[in-house]
Coordinates of C-alpha atoms in Angstrom, one line a residue:
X37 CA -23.8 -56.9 35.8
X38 CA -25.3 -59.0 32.7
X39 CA -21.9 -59.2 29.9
X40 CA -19.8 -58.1 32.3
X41 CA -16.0 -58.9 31.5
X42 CA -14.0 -61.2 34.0
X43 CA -11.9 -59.9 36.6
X44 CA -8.1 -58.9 36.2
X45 CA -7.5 -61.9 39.1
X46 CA -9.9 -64.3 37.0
X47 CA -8.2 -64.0 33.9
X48 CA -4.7 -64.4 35.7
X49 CA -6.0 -67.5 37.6
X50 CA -7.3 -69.0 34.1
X51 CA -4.0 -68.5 32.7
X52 CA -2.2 -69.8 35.8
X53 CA -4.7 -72.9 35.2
X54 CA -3.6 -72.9 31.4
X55 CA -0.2 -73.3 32.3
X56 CA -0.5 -75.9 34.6
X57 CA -1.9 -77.7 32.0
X58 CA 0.4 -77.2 29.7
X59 CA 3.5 -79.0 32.3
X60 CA 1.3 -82.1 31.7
X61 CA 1.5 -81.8 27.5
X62 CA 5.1 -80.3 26.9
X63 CA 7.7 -82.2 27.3
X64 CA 10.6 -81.5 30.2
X65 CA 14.4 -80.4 29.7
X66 CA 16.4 -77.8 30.7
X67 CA 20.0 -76.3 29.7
X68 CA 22.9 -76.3 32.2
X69 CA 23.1 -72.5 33.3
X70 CA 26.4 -70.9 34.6
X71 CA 26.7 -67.3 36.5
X72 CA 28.1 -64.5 34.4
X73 CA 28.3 -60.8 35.8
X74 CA 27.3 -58.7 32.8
X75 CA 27.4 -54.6 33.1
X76 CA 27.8 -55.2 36.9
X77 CA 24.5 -57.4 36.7
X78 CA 24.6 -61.4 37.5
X79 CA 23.1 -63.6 35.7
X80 CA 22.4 -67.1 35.2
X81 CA 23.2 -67.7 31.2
X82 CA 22.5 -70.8 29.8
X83 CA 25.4 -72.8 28.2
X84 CA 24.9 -73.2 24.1
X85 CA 24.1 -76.4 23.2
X86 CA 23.6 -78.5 27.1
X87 CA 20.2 -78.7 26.6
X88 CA 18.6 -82.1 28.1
X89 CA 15.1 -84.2 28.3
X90 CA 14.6 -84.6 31.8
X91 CA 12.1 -86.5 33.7
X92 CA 8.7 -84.7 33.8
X93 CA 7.4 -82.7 36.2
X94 CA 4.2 -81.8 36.0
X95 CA 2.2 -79.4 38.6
X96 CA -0.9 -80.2 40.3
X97 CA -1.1 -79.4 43.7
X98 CA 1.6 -76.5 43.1
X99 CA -1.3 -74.6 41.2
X100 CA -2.6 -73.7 44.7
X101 CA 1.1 -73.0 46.5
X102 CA 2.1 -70.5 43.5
X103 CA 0.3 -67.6 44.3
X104 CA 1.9 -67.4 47.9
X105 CA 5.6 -68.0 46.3
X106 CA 4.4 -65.5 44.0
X107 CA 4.2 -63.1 46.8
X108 CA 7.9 -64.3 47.8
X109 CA 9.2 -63.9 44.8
X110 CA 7.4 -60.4 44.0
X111 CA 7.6 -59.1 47.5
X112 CA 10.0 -56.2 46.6
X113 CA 7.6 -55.6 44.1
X114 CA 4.6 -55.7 46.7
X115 CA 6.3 -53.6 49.3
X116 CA 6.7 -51.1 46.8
X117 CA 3.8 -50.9 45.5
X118 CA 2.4 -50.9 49.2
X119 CA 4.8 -47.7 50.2
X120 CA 3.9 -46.0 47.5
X121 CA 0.5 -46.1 47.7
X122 CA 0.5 -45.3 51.5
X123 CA 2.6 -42.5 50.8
X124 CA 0.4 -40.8 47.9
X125 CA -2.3 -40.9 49.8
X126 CA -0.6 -38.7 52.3
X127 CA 0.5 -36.4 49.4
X128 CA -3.1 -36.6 47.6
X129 CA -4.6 -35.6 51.4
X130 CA -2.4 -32.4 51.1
X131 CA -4.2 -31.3 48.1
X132 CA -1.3 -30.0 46.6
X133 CA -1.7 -32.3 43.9
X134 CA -5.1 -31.0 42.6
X135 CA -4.3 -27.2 43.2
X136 CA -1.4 -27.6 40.6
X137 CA -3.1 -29.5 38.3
X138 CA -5.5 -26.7 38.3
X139 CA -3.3 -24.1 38.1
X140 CA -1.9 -26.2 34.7
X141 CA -5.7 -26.7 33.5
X142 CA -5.9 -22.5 34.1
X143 CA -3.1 -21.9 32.3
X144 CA -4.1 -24.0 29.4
X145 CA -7.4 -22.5 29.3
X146 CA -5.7 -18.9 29.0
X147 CA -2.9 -20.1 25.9
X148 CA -5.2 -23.5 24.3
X149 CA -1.9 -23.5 22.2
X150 CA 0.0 -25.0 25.4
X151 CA -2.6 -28.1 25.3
X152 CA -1.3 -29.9 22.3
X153 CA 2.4 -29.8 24.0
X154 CA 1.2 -31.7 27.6
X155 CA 0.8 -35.1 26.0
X156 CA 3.8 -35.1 23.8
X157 CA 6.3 -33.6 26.0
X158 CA 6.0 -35.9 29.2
X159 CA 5.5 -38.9 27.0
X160 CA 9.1 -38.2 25.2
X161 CA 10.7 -37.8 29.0
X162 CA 9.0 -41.4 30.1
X163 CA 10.3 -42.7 26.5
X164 CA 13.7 -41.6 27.3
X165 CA 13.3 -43.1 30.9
X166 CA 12.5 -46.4 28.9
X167 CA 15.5 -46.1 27.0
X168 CA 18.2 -45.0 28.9
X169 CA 17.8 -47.1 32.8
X170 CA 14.8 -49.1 31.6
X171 CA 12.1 -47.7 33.7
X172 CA 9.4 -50.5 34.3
X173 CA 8.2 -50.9 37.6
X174 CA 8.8 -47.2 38.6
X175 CA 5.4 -46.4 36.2
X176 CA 3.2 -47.6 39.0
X177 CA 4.2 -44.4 40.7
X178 CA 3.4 -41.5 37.6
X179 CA -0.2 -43.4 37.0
X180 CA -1.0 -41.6 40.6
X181 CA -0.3 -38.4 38.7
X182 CA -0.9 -38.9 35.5
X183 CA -4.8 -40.1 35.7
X184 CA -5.6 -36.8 37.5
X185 CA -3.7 -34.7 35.2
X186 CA -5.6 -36.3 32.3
X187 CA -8.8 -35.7 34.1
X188 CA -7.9 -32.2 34.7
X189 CA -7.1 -31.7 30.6
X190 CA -10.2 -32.6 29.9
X191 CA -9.0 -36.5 28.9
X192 CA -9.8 -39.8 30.5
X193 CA -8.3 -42.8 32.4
X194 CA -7.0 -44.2 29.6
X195 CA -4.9 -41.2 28.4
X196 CA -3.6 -41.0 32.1
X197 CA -2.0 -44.9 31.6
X198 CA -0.9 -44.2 28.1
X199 CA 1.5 -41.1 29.1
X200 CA 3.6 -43.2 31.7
X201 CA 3.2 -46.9 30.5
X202 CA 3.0 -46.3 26.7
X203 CA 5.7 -43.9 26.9
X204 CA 8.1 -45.7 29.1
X205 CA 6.8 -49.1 27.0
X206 CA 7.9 -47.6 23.5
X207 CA 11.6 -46.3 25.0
X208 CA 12.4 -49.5 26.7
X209 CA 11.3 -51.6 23.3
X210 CA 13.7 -49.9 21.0
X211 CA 16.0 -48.6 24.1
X212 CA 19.3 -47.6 23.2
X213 CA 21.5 -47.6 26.4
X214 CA 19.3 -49.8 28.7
X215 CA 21.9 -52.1 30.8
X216 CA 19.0 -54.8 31.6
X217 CA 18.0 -55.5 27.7
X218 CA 21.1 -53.9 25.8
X219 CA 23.4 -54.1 27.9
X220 CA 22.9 -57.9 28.9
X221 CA 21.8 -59.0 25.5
X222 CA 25.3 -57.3 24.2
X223 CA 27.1 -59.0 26.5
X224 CA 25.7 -62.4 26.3
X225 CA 26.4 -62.3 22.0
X226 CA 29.6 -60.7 22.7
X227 CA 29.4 -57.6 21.4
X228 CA 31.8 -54.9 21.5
X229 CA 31.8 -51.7 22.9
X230 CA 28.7 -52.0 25.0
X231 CA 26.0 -50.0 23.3
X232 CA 27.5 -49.8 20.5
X233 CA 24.9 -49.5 17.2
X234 CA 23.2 -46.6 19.6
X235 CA 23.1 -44.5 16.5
X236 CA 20.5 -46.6 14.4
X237 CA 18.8 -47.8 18.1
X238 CA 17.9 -43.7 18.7
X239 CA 16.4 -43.2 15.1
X240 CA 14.5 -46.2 15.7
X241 CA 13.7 -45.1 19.4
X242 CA 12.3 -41.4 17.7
X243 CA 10.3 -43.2 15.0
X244 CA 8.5 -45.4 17.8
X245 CA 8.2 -42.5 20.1
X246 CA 6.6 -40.4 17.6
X247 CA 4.2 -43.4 16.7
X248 CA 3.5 -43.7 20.3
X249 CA 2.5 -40.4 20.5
X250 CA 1.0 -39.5 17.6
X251 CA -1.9 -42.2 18.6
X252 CA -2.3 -41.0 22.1
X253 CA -2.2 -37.1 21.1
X254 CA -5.3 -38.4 18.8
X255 CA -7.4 -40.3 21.1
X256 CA -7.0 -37.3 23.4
X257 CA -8.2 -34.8 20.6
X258 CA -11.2 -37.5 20.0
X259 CA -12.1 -37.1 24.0
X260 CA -12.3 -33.4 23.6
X261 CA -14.2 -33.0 20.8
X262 CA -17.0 -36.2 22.1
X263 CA -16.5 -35.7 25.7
X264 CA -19.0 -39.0 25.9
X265 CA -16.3 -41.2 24.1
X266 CA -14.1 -40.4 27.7
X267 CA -14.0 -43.8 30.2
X268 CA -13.5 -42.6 33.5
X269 CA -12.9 -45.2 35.9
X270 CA -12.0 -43.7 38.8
X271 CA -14.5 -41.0 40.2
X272 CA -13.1 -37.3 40.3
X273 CA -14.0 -36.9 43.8
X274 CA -10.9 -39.9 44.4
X275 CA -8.3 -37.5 44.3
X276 CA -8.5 -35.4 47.3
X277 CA -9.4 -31.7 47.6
X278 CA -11.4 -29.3 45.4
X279 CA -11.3 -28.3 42.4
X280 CA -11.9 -24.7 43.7
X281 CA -8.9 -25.4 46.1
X282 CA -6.6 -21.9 46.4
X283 CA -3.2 -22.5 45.4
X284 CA -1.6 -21.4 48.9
X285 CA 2.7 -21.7 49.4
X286 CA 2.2 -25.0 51.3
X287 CA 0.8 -26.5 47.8
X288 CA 3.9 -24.9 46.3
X289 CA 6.0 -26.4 49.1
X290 CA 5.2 -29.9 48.4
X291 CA 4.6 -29.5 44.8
X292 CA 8.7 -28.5 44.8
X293 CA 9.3 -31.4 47.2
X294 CA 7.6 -33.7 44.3
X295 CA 9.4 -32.1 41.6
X296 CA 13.5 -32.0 43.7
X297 CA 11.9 -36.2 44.2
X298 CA 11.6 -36.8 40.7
X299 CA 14.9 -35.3 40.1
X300 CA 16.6 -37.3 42.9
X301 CA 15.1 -40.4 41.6
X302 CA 16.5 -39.6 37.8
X303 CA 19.9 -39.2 39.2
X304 CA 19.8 -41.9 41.7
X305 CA 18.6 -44.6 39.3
X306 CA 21.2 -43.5 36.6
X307 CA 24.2 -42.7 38.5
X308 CA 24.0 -44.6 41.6
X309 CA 21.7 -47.9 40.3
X310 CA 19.0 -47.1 42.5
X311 CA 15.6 -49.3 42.3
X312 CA 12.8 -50.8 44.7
X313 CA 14.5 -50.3 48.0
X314 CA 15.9 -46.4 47.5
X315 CA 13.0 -45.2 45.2
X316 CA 9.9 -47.2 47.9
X317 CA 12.1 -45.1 50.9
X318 CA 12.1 -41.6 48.5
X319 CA 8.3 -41.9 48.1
X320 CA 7.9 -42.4 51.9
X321 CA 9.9 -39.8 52.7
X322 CA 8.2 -37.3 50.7
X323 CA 5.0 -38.2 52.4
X324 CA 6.4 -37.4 55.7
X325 CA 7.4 -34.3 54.4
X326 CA 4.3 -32.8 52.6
X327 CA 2.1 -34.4 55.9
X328 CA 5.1 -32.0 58.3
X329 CA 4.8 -29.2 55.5
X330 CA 0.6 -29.7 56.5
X331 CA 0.8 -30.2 60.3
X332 CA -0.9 -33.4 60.1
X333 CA -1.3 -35.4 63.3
X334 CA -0.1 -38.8 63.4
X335 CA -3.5 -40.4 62.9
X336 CA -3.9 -38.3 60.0
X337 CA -0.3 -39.6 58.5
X338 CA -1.5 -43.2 59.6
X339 CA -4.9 -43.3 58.2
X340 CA -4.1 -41.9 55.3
X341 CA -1.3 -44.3 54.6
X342 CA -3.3 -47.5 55.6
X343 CA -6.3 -45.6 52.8
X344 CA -3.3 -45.6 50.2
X345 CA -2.0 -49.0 51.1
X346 CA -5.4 -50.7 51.3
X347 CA -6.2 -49.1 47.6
X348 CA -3.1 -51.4 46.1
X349 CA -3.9 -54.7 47.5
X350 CA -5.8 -56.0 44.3
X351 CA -2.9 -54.9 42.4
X352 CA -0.8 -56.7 45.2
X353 CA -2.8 -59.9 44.9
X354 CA -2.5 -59.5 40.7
X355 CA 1.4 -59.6 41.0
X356 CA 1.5 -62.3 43.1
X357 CA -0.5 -64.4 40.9
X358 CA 1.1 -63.2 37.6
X359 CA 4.5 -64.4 39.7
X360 CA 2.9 -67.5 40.6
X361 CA 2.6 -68.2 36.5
X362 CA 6.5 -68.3 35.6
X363 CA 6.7 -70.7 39.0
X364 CA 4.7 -73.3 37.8
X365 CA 6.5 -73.0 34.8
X366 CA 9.8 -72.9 35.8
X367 CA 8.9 -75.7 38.3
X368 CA 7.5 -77.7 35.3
X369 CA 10.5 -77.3 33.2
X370 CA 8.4 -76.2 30.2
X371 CA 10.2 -72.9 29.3
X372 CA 13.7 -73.9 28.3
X373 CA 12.0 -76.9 25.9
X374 CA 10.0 -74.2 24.6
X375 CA 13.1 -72.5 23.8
X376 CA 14.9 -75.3 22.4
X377 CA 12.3 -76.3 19.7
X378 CA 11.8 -73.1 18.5
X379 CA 15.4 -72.3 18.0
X380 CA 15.9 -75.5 16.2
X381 CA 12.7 -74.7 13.8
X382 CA 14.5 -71.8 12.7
X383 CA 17.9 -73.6 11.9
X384 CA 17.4 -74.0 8.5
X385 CA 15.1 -71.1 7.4
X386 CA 16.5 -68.2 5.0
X387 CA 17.5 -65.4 7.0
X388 CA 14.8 -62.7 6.5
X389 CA 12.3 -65.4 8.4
X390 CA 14.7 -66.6 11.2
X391 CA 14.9 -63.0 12.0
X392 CA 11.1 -62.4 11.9
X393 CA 11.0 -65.5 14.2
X394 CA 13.3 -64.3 16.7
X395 CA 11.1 -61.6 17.0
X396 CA 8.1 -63.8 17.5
X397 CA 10.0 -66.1 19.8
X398 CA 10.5 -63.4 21.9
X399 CA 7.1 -61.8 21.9
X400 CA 6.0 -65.6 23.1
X401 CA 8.7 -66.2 25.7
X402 CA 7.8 -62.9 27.5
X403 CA 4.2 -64.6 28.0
X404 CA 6.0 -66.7 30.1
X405 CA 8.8 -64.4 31.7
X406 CA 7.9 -60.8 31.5
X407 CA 11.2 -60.1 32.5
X408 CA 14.0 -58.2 30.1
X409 CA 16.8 -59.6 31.9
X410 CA 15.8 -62.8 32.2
X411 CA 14.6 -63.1 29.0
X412 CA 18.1 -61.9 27.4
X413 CA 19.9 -64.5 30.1
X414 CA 17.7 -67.3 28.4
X415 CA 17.8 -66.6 24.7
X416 CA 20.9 -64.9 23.7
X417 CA 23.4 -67.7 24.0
X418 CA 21.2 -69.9 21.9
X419 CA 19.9 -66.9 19.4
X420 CA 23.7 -65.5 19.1
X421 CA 25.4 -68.5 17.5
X422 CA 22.3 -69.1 15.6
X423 CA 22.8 -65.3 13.9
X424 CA 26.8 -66.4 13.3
X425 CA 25.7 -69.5 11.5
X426 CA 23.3 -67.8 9.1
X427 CA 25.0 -64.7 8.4
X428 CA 22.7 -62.5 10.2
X429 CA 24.5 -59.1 12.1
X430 CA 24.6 -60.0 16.4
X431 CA 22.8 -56.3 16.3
X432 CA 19.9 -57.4 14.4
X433 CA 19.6 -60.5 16.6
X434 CA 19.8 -58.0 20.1
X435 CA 17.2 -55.4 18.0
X436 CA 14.7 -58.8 17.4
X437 CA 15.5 -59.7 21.0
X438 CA 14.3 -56.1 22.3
X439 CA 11.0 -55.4 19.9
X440 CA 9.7 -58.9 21.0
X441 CA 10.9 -58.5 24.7
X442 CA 9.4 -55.0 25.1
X443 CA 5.8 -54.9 22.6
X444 CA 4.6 -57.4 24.5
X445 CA 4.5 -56.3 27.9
X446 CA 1.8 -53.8 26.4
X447 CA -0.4 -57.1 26.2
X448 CA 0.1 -59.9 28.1
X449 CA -1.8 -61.0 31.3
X450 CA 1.2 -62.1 32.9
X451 CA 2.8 -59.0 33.2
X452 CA 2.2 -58.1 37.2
X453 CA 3.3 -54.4 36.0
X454 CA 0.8 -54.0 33.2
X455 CA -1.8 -55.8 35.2
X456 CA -1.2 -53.7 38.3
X457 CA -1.2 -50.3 36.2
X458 CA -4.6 -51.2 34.8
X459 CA -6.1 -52.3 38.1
X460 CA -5.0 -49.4 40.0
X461 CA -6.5 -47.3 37.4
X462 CA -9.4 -49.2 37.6
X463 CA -9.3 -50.2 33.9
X464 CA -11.0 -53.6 33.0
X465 CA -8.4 -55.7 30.7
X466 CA -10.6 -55.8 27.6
X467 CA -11.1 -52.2 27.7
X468 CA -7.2 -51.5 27.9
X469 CA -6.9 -54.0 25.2
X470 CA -9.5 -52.7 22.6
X471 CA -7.4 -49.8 23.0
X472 CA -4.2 -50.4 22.8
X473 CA -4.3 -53.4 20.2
X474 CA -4.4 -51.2 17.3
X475 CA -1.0 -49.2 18.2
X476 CA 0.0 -52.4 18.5
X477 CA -0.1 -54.0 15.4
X478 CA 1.3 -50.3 13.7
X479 CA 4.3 -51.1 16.5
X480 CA 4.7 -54.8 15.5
X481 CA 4.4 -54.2 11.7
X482 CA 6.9 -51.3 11.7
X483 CA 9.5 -53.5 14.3
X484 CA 9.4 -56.2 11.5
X485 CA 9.9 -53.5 9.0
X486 CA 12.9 -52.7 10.7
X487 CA 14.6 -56.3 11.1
X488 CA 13.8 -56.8 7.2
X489 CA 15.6 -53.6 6.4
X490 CA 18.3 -54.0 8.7
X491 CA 18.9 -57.8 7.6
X492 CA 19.5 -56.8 4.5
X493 CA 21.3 -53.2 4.6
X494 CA 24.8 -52.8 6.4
X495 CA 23.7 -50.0 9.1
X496 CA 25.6 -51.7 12.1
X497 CA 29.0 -50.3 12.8
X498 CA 31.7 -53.1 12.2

């Protein structure tokens, strides 16, 4: 098609290109790194202060080997998403699925008052997901429900990635007892009790939830009133069964099978630190289930696994390369020299601006690892001391560290998550983009709102 926009895995490749380039223009270096077990999480924290020039390294042949270590280093990730595709698809086959969302879409019809409630109400669970065991990666499940359910309120595919990925995005940004961002970042600057400063984190967590939703519940009013406006990517006829489908006690069965999984997966993440390995065998399980529930034969079960499977791999492939990015920069030993010059531009900069470009450093590191953990492992020991030296609260420093870490992820390329979301919902990058860029800036503007007000006014607990 004439205009058409690049493909997800062309733009991933172009910036995999870009930063192979960019191993051949910034310098080398890297800091000496010890292991430190943080909130029962290991990590690799860089020692303040060890940071070296080293020879360069730049990648040229590597550009071709980082997609497949991409794949080994995502392939927890991949088998995942692979699982729990293969096991929708089972579930979706059931029909079970659609014959609830209809019976929701009935009921909505009957009370129109109940409509306005949908959006906000599972957008504040997934926000409180976000900020309470960081849920990332587990929102490539919900956008198998959620895109349907959007479609079946009379919304589009757009409003079906907003109520898991926005939601989940805006509650792990300003989370307030997430162990991989707060807890790490904490424990890294030395901060004591863990968590502590939760109070001002949860009014910041409501005021970014409600903004959140506040711009989704309006682009969903917009689609109702100018049906036209809707982008559907994915055709209705995708998600098994009828419309006109009779809601019989099997549907109920594994509808209550979905719901007492959902559950299971809330308390398993937060009490027993489930993640890929436990939550991929839930998902399968529950697809054997509601195919037994069904009577479906074993070629049923297979081929519609392998039909849910095969549905994921350009998500797969995206991950893989978006993984083969940080390689090739890690391998160059651009990242920490990134690091190290923009810490030392901010040395001697009045307070209100370091903070601001803590933010900003943040924001830019995640381009190059879209990981919260990671990121907080890298940053903190330099950022931390940094506060000390210029008066500025540890707690403003982890808050900078967070809004920077999490706003991001809702726009950069190298994120396999975001990418993966949008492919699998069949939503072209600029599209997602055009939409989501101006929450964005309101996100961005009122995070360094925030920072200035906080810099300046005592809020943290001594």
């Amino acid at each position: 098609m004439k205009n058409q926009f690049p493909h997800s895995i062309l733009i991933v490749s172009l910036v995999l290109i870009v930063f192979t380039a960019m191993t051949w223009i910034i310098p080398a270096g890297e800091f000496t790194r010890e292991q430190v077990t943080i909130n029962n999480i290991t990590k690799d924290i860089i020692v303040q202060d060890s940071y070296n020039s080293i020879e360069s390294n730049p990648q040229t042949y590597q550009i071709l080997t980082a997609p497949i270590k991409g794949f080994i280093s995502a392939a927890n990730i991949i088998a995942f998403i692979l699982l729990v595709g293969g096991a929708f698809s089972i579930i979706n086959k059931t029909g079970a699925i659609n014959s609830g969302l209809l019976q929701l879409l009935n009921l909505v019809e009957r009370k129109e008052s109940l409509r306005s409630f949908v959006i906000p109400l599972i957008m504040f669970f997934f926000s409180l997901a976000g900020a309470t065991f960081g849920m990332a990666e587990e929102v490539l499940v919900f956008i198998m429900i959620t895109i349907p359910l959007s479609y079946a309120l009379g919304y589009d595919s757009l409003v079906g990635i907003a109520i898991p990925f926005v939601g989940a995005g805006v509650g792990f940004a300003s989370a307030f007892l997430n162990p991989f961002t707060v807890g790490i970042a904490q424990g890294i600057a030395g901060i004591t009790p863990l968590f502590s400063g939760y109070e001002v984190r949860i009014v910041v967590w409501l005021l970014f939830t409600s903004i959140a939703i506040v711009y989704v519940t309006k682009y969903a009013k917009k689609i109702l009133k100018n049906p036209k406006l809707a982008i559907r990517t994915i055709p209705e006829e995708k998600f098994s069964g009828s419309l006109d489908l009779v809601f019989e006690v099997k549907h109920k069965l594994v509808l209550l099978l979905l719901i007492i999984a959902m559950v299971v997966l809330i308390v398993g993440v937060n009490l027993y630190g489930w993640y890929i390995n436990e939550i991929s065998a839930l998902f399968v399980l529950l697809g054997l289930l509601s195919a037994f529930v069904f009577k479906f034969n074993s070629q049923e079960v297979i081929s519609s696994f392998l039909e849910g499977a095969k549905d994921m791999i350009t998500p797969v492939i995206i991950i893989a390369l978006a993984k083969g990015v940080l390689i090739i920069a890690e391998d160059g030993k651009i990242i920490d020299t990134i690091l190290f010059y923009f810490a030392n531009a901010s040395a001697d900069l009045p307070k209100l601006i370091t903070v601001e470009l803590i933010f900003i450093i943040q924001s830019v590191l995640n381009f190059f690892i879209p990981s919260g953990s990671g990121q907080a492992a890298l940053t903190m020991p330099i950022l931390s001391p940094l506060s000390e030296v210029l008066d500025i609260h540890k707690q403003t420093t982890v808050l900078a560290y967070q809004f920077g870490d999490g706003l991001s992820n809702f726009i950069i390329p190298t994120s396999g998550v975001t990418m993966g979301i949008l492919e699998i919902a069949k939503v072209p990058y600029n599209t997602w983009l055009k939409w989501i860029l101006p929450l964005f800036v309101i996100l961005v503007l009122t995070a360094m709102l925030i920072l200035a007000l906080v810099t300046y006014i005592n809020v943290w607990p001594n």
